[in-house]
JSON list of C-alpha atoms in Angstrom, two decimals:
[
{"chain": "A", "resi": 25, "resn": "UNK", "atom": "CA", "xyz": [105.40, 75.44, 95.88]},
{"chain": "A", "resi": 26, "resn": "UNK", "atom": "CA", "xyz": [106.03, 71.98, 97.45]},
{"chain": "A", "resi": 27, "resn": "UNK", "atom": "CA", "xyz": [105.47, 70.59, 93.92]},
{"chain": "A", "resi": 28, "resn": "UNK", "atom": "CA", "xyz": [108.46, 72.75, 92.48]},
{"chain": "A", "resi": 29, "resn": "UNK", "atom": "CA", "xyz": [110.46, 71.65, 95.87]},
{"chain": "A", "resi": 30, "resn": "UNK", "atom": "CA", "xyz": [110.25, 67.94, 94.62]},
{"chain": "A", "resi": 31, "resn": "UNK", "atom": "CA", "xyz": [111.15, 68.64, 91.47]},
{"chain": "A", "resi": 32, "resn": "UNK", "atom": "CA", "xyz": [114.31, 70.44, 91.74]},
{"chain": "A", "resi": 33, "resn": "UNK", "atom": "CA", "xyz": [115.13, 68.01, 94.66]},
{"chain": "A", "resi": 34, "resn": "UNK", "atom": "CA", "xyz": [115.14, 65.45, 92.26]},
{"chain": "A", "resi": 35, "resn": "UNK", "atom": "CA", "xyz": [116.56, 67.43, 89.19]},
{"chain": "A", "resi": 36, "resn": "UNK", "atom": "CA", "xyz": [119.62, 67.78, 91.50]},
{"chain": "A", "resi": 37, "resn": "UNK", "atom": "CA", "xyz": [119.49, 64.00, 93.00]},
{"chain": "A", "resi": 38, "resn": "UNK", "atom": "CA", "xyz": [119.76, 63.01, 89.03]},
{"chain": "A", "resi": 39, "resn": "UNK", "atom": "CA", "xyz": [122.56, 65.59, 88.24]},
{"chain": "A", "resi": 40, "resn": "UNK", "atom": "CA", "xyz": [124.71, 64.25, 91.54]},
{"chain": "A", "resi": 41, "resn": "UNK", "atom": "CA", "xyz": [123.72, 60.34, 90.39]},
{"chain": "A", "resi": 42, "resn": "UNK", "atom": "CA", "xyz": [124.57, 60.69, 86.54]},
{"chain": "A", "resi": 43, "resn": "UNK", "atom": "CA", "xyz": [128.39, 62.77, 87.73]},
{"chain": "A", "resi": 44, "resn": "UNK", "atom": "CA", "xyz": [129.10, 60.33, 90.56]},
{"chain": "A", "resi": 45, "resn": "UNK", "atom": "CA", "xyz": [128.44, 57.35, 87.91]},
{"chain": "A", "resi": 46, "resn": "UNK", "atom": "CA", "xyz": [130.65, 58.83, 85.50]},
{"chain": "A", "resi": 47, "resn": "UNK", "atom": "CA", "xyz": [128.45, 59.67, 82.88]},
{"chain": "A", "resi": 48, "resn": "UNK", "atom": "CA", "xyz": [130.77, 62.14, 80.36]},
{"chain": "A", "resi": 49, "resn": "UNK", "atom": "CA", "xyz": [129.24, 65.76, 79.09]},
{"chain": "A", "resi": 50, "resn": "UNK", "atom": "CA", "xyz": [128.34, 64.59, 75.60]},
{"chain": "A", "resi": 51, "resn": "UNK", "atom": "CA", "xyz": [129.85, 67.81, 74.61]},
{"chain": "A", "resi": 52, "resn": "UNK", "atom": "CA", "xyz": [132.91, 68.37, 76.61]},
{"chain": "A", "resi": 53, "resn": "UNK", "atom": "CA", "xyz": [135.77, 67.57, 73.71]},
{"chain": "A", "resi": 54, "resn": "UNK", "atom": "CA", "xyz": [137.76, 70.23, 72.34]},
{"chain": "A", "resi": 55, "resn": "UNK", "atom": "CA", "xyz": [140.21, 70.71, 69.82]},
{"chain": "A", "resi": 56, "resn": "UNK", "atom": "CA", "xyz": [142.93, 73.65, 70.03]},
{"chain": "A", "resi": 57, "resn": "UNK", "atom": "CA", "xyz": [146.05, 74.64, 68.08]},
{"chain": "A", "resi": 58, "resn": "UNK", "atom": "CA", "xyz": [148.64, 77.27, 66.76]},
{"chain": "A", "resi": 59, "resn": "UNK", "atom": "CA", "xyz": [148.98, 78.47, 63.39]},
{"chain": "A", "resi": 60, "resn": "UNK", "atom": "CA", "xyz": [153.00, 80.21, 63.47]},
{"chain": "A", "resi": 61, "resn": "UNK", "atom": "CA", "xyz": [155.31, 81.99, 61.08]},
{"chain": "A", "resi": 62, "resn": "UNK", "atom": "CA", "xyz": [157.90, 79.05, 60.51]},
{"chain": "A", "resi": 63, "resn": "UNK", "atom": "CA", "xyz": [160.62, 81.40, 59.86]},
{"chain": "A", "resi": 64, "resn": "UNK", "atom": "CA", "xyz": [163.41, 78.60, 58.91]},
{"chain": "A", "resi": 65, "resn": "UNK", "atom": "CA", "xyz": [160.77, 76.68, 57.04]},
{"chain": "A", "resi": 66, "resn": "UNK", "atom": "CA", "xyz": [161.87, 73.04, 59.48]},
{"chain": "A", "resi": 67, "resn": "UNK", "atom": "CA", "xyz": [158.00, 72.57, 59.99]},
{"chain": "A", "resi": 68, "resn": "UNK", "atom": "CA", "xyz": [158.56, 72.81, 63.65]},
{"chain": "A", "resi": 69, "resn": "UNK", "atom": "CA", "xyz": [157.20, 75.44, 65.54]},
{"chain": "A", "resi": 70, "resn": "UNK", "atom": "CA", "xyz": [160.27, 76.40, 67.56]},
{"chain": "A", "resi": 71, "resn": "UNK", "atom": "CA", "xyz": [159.58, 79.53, 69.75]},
{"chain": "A", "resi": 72, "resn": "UNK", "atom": "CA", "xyz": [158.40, 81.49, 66.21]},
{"chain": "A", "resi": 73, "resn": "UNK", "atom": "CA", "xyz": [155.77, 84.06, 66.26]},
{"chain": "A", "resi": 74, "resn": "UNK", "atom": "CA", "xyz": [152.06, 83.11, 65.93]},
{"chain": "A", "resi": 75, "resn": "UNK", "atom": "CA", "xyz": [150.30, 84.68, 63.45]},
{"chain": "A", "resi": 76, "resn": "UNK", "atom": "CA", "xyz": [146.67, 86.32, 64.38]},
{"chain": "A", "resi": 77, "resn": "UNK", "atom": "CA", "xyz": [143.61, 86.56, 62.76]},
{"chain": "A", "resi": 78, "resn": "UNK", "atom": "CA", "xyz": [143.77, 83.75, 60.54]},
{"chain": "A", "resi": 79, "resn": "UNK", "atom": "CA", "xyz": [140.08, 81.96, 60.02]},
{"chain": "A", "resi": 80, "resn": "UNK", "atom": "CA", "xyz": [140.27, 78.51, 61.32]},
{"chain": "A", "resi": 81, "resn": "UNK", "atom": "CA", "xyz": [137.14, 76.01, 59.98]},
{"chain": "A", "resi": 82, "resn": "UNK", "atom": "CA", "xyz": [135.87, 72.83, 60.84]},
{"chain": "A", "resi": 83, "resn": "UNK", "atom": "CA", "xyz": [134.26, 70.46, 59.18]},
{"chain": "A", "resi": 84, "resn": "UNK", "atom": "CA", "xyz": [132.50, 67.39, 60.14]},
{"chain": "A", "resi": 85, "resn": "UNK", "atom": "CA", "xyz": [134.11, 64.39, 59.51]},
{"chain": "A", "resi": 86, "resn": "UNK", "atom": "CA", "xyz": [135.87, 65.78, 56.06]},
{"chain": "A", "resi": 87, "resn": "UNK", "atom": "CA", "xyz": [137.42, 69.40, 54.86]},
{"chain": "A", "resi": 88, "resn": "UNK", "atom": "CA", "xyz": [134.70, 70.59, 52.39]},
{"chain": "A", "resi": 89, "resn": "UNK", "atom": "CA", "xyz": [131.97, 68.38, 53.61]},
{"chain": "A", "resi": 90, "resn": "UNK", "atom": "CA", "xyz": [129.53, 70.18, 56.63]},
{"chain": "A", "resi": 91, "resn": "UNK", "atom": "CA", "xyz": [131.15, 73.35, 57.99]},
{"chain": "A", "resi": 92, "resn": "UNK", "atom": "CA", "xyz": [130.46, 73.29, 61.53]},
{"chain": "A", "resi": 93, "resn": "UNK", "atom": "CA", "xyz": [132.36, 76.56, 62.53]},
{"chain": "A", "resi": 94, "resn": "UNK", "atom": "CA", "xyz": [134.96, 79.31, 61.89]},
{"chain": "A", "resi": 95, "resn": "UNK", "atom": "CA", "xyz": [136.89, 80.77, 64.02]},
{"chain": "A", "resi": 96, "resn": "UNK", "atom": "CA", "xyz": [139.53, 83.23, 63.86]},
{"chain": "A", "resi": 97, "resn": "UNK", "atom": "CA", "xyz": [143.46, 82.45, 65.74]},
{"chain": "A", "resi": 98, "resn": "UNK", "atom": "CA", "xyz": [143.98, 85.10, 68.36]},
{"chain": "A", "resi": 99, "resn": "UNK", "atom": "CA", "xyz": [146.88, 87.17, 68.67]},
{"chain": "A", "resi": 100, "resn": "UNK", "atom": "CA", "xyz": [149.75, 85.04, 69.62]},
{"chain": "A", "resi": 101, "resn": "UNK", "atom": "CA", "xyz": [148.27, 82.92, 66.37]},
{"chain": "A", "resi": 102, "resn": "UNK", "atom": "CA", "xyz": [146.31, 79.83, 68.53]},
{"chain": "A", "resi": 103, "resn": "UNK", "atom": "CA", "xyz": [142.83, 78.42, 68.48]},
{"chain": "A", "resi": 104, "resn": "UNK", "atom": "CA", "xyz": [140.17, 76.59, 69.98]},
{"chain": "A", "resi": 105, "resn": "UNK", "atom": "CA", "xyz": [137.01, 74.82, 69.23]},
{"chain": "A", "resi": 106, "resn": "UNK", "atom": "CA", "xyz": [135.24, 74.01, 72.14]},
{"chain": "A", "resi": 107, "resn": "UNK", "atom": "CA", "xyz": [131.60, 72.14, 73.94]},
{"chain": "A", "resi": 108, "resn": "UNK", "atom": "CA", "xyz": [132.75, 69.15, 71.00]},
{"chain": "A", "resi": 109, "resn": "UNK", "atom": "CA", "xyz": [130.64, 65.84, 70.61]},
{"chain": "A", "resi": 110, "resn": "UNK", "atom": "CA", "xyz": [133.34, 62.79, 69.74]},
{"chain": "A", "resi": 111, "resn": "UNK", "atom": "CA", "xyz": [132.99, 62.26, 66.34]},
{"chain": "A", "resi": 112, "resn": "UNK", "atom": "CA", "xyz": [135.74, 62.65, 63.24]},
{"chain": "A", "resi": 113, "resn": "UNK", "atom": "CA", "xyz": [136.24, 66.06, 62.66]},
{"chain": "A", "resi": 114, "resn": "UNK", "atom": "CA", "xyz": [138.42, 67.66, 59.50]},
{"chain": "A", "resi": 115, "resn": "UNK", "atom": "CA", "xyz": [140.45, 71.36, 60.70]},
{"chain": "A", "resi": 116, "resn": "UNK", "atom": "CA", "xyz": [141.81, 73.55, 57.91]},
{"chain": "A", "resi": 117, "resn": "UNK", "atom": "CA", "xyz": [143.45, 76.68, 57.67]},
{"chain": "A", "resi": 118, "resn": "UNK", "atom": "CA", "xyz": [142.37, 78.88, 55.95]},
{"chain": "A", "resi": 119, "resn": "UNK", "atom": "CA", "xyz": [144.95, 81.30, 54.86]},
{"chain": "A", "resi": 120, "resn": "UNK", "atom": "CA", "xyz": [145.18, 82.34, 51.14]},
{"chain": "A", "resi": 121, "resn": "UNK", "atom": "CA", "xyz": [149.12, 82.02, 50.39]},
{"chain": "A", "resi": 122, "resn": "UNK", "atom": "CA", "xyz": [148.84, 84.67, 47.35]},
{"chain": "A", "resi": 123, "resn": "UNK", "atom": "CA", "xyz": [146.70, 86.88, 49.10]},
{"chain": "A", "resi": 124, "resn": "UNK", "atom": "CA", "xyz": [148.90, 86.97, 52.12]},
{"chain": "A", "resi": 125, "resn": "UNK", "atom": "CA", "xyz": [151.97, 86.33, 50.71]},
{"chain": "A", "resi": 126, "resn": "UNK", "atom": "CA", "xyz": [152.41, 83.13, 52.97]},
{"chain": "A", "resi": 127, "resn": "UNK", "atom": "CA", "xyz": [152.93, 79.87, 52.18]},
{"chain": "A", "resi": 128, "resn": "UNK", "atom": "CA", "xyz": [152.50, 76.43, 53.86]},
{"chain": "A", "resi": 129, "resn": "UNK", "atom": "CA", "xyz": [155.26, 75.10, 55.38]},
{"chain": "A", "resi": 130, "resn": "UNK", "atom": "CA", "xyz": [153.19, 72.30, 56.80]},
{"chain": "A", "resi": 131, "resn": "UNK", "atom": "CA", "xyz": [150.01, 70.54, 56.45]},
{"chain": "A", "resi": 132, "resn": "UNK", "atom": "CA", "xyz": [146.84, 73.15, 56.32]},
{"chain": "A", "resi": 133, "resn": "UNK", "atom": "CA", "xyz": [144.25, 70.48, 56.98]},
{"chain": "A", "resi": 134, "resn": "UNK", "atom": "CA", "xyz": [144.11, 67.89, 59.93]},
{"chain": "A", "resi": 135, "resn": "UNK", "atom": "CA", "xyz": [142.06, 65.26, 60.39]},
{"chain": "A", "resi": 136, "resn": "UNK", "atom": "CA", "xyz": [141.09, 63.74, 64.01]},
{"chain": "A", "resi": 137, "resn": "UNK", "atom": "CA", "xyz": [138.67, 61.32, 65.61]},
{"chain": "A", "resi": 138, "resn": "UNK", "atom": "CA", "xyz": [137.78, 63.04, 69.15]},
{"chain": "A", "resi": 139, "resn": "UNK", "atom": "CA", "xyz": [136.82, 60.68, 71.97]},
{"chain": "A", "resi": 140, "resn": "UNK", "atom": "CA", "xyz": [134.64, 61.93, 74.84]},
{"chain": "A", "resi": 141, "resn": "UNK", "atom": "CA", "xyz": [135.83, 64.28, 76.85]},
{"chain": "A", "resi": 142, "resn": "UNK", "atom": "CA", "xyz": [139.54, 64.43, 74.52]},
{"chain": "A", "resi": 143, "resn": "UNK", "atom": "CA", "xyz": [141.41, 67.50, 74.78]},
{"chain": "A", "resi": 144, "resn": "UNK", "atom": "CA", "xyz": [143.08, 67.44, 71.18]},
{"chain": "A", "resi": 145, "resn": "UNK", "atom": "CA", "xyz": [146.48, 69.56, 70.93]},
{"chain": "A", "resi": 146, "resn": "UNK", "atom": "CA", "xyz": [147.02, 69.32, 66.95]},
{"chain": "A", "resi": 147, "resn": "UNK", "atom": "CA", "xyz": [150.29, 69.92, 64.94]},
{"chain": "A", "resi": 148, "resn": "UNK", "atom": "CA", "xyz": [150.67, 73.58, 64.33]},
{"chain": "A", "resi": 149, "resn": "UNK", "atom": "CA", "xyz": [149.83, 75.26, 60.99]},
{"chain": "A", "resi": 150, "resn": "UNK", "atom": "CA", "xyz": [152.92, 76.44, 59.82]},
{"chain": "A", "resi": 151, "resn": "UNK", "atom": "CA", "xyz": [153.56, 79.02, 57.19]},
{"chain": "A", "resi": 152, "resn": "UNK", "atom": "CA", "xyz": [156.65, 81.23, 55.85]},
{"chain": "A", "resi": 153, "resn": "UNK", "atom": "CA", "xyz": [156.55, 84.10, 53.34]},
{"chain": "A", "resi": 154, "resn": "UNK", "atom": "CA", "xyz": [156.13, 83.40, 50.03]},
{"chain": "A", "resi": 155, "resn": "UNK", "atom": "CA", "xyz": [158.76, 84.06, 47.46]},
{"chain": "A", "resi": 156, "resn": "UNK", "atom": "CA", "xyz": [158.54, 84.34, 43.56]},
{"chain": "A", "resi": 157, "resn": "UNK", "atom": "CA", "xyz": [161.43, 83.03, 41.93]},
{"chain": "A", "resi": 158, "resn": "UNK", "atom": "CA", "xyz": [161.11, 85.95, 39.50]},
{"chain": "A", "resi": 159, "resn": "UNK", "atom": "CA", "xyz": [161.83, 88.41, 41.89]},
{"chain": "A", "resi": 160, "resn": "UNK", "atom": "CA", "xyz": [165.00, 86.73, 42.83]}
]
């Protein structure tokens, strides 16, 4: 019993030593977003509607290369990836335009180099509804 005194005595003496010398979580970084219905197509997300359940991915370093994780927006259309290493990171969105009828208004990949610790706020994905010049 002493033995297992000691050693979460010291587990705790290392955990108070490493936070009051300012050692970072190695995974605290997170990168979060919108994707929105740009209704006048200005590529500006300017009090529009979010758009929900679109599948978000990330990608290490480049779109395509390792997928890391996907997650889907939530209902008012933002996102989050969380418990992030620093590292260069690729985001896309992944919203079919002819499946959906949506198309992008703005970028649907973004690419970012995440410090330690960064909280990354990216550009919204912005998309508006897709029409066919036939059906005009």
């Amino acid at each position: 019993m002493r033995t297992l005194l000691i050693g979460i005595a010291l587990a705790l003496f290392v955990i108070v030593s490493l936070v009051a010398c300012g050692v970072e979580d190695p995974l605290s970084a997170s990168i979060n977003g919108s994707v929105y219905f740009d209704e006048n197509s200005d590529e500006d997300c300017d009090c529009e509607c979010g758009i929900p359940s679109v599948s978000i991915r990330l990608y290490r370093e480049v779109c395509g290369g390792e997928l890391l994780e996907v997650i889907h927006t939530d209902a008012d259309g933002n996102y989050i990836f969380e418990n992030l290493a620093a590292g260069s990171y690729c985001i896309f969105s992944d919203l079919d335009p002819q499946c959906n009828g949506f198309m992008a208004t703005t970028s649907i990949s973004y690419s970012i180099d995440l410090g330690p610790s960064e909280i990354a706020e990216l550009e919204g994905f912005g998309y508006n509804l897709f029409v066919d010049e036939v059906q005009k």
